[in-house]
Coordinates of C-alpha atoms in Angstrom, one line a residue:
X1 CA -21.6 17.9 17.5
X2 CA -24.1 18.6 14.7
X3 CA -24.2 16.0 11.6
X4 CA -22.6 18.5 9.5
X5 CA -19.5 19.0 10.9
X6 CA -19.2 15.5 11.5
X7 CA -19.7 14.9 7.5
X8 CA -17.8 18.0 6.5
X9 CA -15.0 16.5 8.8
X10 CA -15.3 13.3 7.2
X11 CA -14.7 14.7 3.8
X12 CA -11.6 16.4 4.7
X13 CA -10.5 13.3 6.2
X14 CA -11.2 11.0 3.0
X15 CA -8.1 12.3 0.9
X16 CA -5.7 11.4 3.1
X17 CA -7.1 8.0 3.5
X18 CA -7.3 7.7 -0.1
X19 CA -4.0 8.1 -0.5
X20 CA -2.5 6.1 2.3
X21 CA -4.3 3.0 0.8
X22 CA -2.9 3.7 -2.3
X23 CA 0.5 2.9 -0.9
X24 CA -0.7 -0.7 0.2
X25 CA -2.7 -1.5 -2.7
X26 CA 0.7 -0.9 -4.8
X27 CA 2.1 -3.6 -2.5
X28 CA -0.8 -6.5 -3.8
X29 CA 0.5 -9.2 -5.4
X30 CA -1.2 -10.6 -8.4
X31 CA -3.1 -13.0 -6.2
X32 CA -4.5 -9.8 -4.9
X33 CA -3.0 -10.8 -1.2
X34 CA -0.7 -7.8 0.3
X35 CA 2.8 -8.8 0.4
X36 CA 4.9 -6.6 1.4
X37 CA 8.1 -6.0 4.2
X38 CA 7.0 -4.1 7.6
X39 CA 6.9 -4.8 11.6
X40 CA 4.4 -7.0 10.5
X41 CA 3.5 -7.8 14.6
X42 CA 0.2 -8.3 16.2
X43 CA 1.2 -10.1 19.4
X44 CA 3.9 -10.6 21.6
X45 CA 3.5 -14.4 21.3
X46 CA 5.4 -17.0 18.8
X47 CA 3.0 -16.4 16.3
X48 CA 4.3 -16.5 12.6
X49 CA 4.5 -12.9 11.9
X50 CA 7.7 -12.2 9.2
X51 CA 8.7 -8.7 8.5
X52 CA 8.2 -9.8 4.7
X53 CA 5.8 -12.5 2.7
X54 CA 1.8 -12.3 2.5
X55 CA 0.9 -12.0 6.5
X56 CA -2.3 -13.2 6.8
X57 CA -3.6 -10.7 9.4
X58 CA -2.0 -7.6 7.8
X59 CA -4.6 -8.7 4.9
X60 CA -7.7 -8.6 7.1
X61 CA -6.3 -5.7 8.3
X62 CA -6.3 -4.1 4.8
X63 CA -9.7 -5.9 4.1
X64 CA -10.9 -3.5 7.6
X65 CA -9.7 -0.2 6.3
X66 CA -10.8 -0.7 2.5
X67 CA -14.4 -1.1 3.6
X68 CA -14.2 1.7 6.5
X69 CA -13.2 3.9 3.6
X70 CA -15.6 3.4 1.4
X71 CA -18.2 3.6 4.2
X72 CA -16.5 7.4 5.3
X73 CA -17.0 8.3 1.4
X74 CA -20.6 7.3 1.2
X75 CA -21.3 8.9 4.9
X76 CA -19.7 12.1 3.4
X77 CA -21.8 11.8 0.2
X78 CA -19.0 11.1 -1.9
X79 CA -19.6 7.3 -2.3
X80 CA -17.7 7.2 -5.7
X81 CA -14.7 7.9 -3.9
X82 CA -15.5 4.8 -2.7
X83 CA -15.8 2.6 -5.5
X84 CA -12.0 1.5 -5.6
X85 CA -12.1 0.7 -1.7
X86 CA -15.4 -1.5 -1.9
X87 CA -14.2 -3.5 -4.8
X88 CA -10.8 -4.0 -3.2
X89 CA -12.2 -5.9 0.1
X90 CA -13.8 -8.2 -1.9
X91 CA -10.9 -9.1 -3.9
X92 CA -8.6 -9.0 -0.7
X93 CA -11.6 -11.2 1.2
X94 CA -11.9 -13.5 -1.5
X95 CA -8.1 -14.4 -2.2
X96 CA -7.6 -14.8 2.1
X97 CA -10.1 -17.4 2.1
X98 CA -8.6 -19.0 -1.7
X99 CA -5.2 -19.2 -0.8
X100 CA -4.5 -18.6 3.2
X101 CA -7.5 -21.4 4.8
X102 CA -6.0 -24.8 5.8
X103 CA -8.9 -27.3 5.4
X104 CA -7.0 -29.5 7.5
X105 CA -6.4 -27.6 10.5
X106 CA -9.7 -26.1 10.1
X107 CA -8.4 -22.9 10.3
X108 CA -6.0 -19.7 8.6
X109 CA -2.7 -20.1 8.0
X110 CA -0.5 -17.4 9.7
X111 CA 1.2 -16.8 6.8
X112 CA 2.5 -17.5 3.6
X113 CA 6.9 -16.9 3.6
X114 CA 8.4 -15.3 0.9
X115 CA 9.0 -18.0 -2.4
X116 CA 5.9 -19.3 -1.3
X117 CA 6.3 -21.8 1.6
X118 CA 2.7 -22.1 3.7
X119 CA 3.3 -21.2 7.7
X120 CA 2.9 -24.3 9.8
X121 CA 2.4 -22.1 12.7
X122 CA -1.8 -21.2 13.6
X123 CA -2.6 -19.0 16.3
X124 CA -5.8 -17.6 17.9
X125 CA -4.5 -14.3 16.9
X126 CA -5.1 -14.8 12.9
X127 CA -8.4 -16.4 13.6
X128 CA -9.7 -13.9 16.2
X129 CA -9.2 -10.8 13.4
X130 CA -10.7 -12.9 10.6
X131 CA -13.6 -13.1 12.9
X132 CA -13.5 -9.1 14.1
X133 CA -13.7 -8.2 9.9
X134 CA -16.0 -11.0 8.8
X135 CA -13.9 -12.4 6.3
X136 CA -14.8 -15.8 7.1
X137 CA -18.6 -17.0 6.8
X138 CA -20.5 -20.0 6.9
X139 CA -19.0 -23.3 8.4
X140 CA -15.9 -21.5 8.5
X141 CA -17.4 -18.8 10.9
X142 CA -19.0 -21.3 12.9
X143 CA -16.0 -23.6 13.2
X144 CA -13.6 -20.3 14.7
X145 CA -16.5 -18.8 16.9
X146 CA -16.1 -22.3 18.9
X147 CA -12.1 -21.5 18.8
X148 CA -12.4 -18.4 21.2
X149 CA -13.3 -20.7 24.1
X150 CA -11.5 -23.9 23.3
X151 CA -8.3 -23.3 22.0
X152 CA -7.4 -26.2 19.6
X153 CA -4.4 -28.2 20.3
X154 CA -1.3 -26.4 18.9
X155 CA -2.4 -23.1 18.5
X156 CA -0.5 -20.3 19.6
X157 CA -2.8 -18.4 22.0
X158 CA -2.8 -14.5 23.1
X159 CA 0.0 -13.2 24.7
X160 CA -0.6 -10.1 25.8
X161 CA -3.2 -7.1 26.3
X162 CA -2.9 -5.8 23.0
X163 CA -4.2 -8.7 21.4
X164 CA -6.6 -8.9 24.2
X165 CA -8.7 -5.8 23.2
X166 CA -9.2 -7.5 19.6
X167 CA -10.6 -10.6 21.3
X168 CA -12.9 -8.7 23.3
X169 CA -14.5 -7.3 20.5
X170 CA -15.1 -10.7 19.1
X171 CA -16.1 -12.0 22.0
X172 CA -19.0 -9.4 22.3
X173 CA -20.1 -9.8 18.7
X174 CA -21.4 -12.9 20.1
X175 CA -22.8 -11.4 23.2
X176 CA -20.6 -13.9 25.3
X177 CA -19.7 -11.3 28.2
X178 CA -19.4 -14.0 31.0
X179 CA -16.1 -15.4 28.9
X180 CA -14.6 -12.2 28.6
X181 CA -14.9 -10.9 32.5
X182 CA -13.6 -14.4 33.1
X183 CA -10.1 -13.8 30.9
X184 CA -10.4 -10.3 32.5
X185 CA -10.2 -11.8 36.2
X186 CA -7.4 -13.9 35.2
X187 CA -5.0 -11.5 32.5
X188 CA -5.6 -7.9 34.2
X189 CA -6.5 -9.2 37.7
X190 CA -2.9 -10.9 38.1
X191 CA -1.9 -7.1 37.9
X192 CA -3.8 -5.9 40.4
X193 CA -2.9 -8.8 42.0
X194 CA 0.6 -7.1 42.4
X195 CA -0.4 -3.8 43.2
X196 CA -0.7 -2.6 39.5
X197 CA -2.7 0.9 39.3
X198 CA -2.1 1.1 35.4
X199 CA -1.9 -1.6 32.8
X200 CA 1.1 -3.5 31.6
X201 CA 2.1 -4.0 28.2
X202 CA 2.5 -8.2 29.2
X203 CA 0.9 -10.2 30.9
X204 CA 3.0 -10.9 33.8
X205 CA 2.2 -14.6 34.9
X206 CA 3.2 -15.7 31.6
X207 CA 6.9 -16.3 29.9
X208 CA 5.9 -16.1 26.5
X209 CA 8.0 -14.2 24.2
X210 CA 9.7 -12.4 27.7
X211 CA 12.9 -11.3 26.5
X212 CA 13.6 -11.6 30.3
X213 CA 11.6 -14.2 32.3
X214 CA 12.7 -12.5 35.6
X215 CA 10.8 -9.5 35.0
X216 CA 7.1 -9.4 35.0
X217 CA 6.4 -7.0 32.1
X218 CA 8.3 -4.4 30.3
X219 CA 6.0 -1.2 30.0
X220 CA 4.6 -1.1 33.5
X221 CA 1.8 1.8 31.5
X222 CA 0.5 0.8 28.3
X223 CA -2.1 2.7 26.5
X224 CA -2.6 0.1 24.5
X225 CA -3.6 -2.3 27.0
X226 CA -6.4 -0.3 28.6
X227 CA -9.1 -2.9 27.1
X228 CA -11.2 -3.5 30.3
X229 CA -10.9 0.8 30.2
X230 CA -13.2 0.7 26.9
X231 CA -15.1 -2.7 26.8
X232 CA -16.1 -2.4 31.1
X233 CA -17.8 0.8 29.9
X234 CA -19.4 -0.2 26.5
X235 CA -20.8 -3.8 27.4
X236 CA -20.7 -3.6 31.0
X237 CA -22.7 -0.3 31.7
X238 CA -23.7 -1.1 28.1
X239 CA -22.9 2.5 26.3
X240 CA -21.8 2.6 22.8
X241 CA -23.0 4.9 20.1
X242 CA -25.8 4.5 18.1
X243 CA -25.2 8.0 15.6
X244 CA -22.3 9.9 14.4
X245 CA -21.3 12.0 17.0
X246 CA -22.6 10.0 19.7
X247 CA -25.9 12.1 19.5
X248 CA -27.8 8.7 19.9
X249 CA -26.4 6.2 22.5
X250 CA -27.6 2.7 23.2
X251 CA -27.7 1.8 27.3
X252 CA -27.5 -2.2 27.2
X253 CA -25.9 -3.5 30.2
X254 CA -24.5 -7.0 30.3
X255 CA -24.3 -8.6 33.3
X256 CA -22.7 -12.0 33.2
X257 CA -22.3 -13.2 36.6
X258 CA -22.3 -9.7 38.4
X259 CA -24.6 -8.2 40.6
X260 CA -24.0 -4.6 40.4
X261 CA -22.5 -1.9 37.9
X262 CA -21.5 1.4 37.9
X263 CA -19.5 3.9 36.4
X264 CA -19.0 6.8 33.8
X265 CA -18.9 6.5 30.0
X266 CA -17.2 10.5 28.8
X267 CA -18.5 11.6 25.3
X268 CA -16.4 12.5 22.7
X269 CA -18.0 16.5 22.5
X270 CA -17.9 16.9 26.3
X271 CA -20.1 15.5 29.5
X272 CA -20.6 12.1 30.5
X273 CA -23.1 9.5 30.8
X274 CA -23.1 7.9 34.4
X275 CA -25.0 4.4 34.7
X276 CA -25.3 2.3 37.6
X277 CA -27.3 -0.9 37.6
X278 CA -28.3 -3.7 40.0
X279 CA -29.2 -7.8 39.3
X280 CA -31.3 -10.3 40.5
X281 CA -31.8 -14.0 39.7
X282 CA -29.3 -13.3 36.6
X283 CA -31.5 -10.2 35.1
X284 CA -31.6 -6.2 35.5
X285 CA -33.2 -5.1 38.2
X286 CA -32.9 -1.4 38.4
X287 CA -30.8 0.7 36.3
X288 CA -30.1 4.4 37.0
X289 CA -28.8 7.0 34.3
X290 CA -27.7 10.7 34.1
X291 CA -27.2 11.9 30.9
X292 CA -27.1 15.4 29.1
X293 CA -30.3 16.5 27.6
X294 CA -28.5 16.5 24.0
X295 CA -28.2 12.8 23.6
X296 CA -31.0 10.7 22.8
X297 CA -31.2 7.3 25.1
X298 CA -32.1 3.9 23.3
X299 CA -32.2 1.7 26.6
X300 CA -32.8 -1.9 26.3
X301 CA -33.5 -3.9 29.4
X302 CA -35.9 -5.9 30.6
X303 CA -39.3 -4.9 30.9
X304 CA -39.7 -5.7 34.6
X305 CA -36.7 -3.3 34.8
X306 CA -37.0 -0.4 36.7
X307 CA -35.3 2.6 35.2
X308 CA -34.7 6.2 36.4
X309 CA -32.9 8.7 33.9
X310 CA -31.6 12.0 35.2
X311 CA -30.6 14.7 32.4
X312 CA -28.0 17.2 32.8
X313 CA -27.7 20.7 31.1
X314 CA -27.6 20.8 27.3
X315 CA -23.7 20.6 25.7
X316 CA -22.6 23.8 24.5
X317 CA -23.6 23.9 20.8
X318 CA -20.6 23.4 18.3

């Protein structure tokens, strides 16, 4: 897919996304938080989610999209367009960490319920997304990077794949692969576990927020719980995109404790990229790639890696 279409398709795209923020930014308060009434939910887990009141993840949330908007207008040279977006997140930012941080828990509230009454309730869920979209920094950051692997006392914790593919993307920001193979193991291998060939929308060894205990999970094929689907492919075999279009992808395998690797990674304009890899003593030892000739590689491995790259024929020009 050439740049141009991609950037001609991003300015097509803009107005509509201009417009559906509008909608929420009518909904922010004067302490420039949203508050607004919705299916606010996030998790199936006792977290305190209201359908109305200033939900603190629905504001990171909002934080996410105003600054992915302005990035889409300055990517399809209309950064002006913008302008509105970028100054928006930093208001939204600033008035999450002003009003919705608990300095005793260490940590954000869930939310805040209409007439004003602070949420007792915090969950892994709220601090996992303030993570993902960087509205926390400093001693704050550091403080919920060492939540996603010790829990703190009284916090609600994930409850179901859903929420899951959020954590693994924070997890990863930090590189800590090992943790995440470990909750996969435990979450999606309980599925497999009883003969599951898709995944659920629950996590079946669980009772949490079950509206019936007796039955393992209610959607026995959830798209939205295909996490290991995505992050097995993009950290594992290591493929993720590097340019619009996926015309550069990065190769950068992480192993954690496994000794072998392989698979296929499809591409969003046809073909595939296949990658299968082997370890020893903890590092890369060979790594084997087919690609199409199209897409430039950026492979990062060790240098005592041996690597072998096999290119297909060129994509069909768009």
């Amino acid at each position: 897919m050439k740049k141009n279409l991609i950037v001609s398709m991003s300015a097509d795209m803009l107005p509509k996304m201009l417009l559906t923020l509008e909608a929420y930014l009518e909904r922010v308060n004067a302490d420039d938080l949203l508050d607004m009434k919705g299916w606010n939910l996030l998790d199936w887990a006792p977290m305190d989610q209201p359908n109305d009141g200033i939900v603190t993840h629905q504001n990171v949330m909002l934080v996410k999209a105003l600054e992915e908007t302005a990035a889409m207008a300055a990517f399809a040279g209309l950064p002006e367009q913008g302008t509105v977006c970028a100054e928006f997140a930093v208001r939204v930012k600033t008035a999450i960490n002003r009003h919705l941080w608990s300095e005793e828990r260490g940590a954000y509230l869930d939310c805040i319920h209409p007439g004003g009454r602070r949420s007792t309730i915090f969950s892994m869920q709220t601090q996992v997304m303030v993570l993902l979209v960087g509205v926390a920094g400093g001693e704050r950051a550091a403080r919920l990077s060492e939540y996603l692997t010790a829990t703190p006392d009284g916090f609600v914790p994930i409850g179901s794949p859903f929420m899951s593919f959020f954590y693994y993307e924070t997890l990863m920001k930090s590189g800590n692969v090992q943790w995440m193979l470990d909750d996969m193991r435990e979450n999606f291998g309980f599925m497999l576990d009883n003969e599951a060939t898709t995944c659920w929308e629950m996590y079946g060894h669980t009772t949490m927020n079950r509206a019936n205990e007796n039955v393992l999970t209610r959607s026995h094929c959830h798209a939205w719980s295909a996490a290991p689907g995505y992050f097995l492919g993009a950290y594992v075999l290591g493929v993720r995109p590097a340019a619009p279009g996926w015309a550069k992808v990065i190769v950068e395998p992480m192993i954690g404790d496994l000794s072998w690797a392989s698979g296929t990674v499809p591409l969003p304009q046809g073909g595939c990229i296949d990658v299968a890899w082997k370890a020893e003593k903890g590092e890369i030892a060979s790594l084997v790639i087919t690609a199409p000739a199209s897409v430039e590689l950026d492979i990062r491995v060790p240098a005592a890696c041996s690597v072998a790259v096999s290119r297909v024929r060129e994509l069909p020009a768009v």
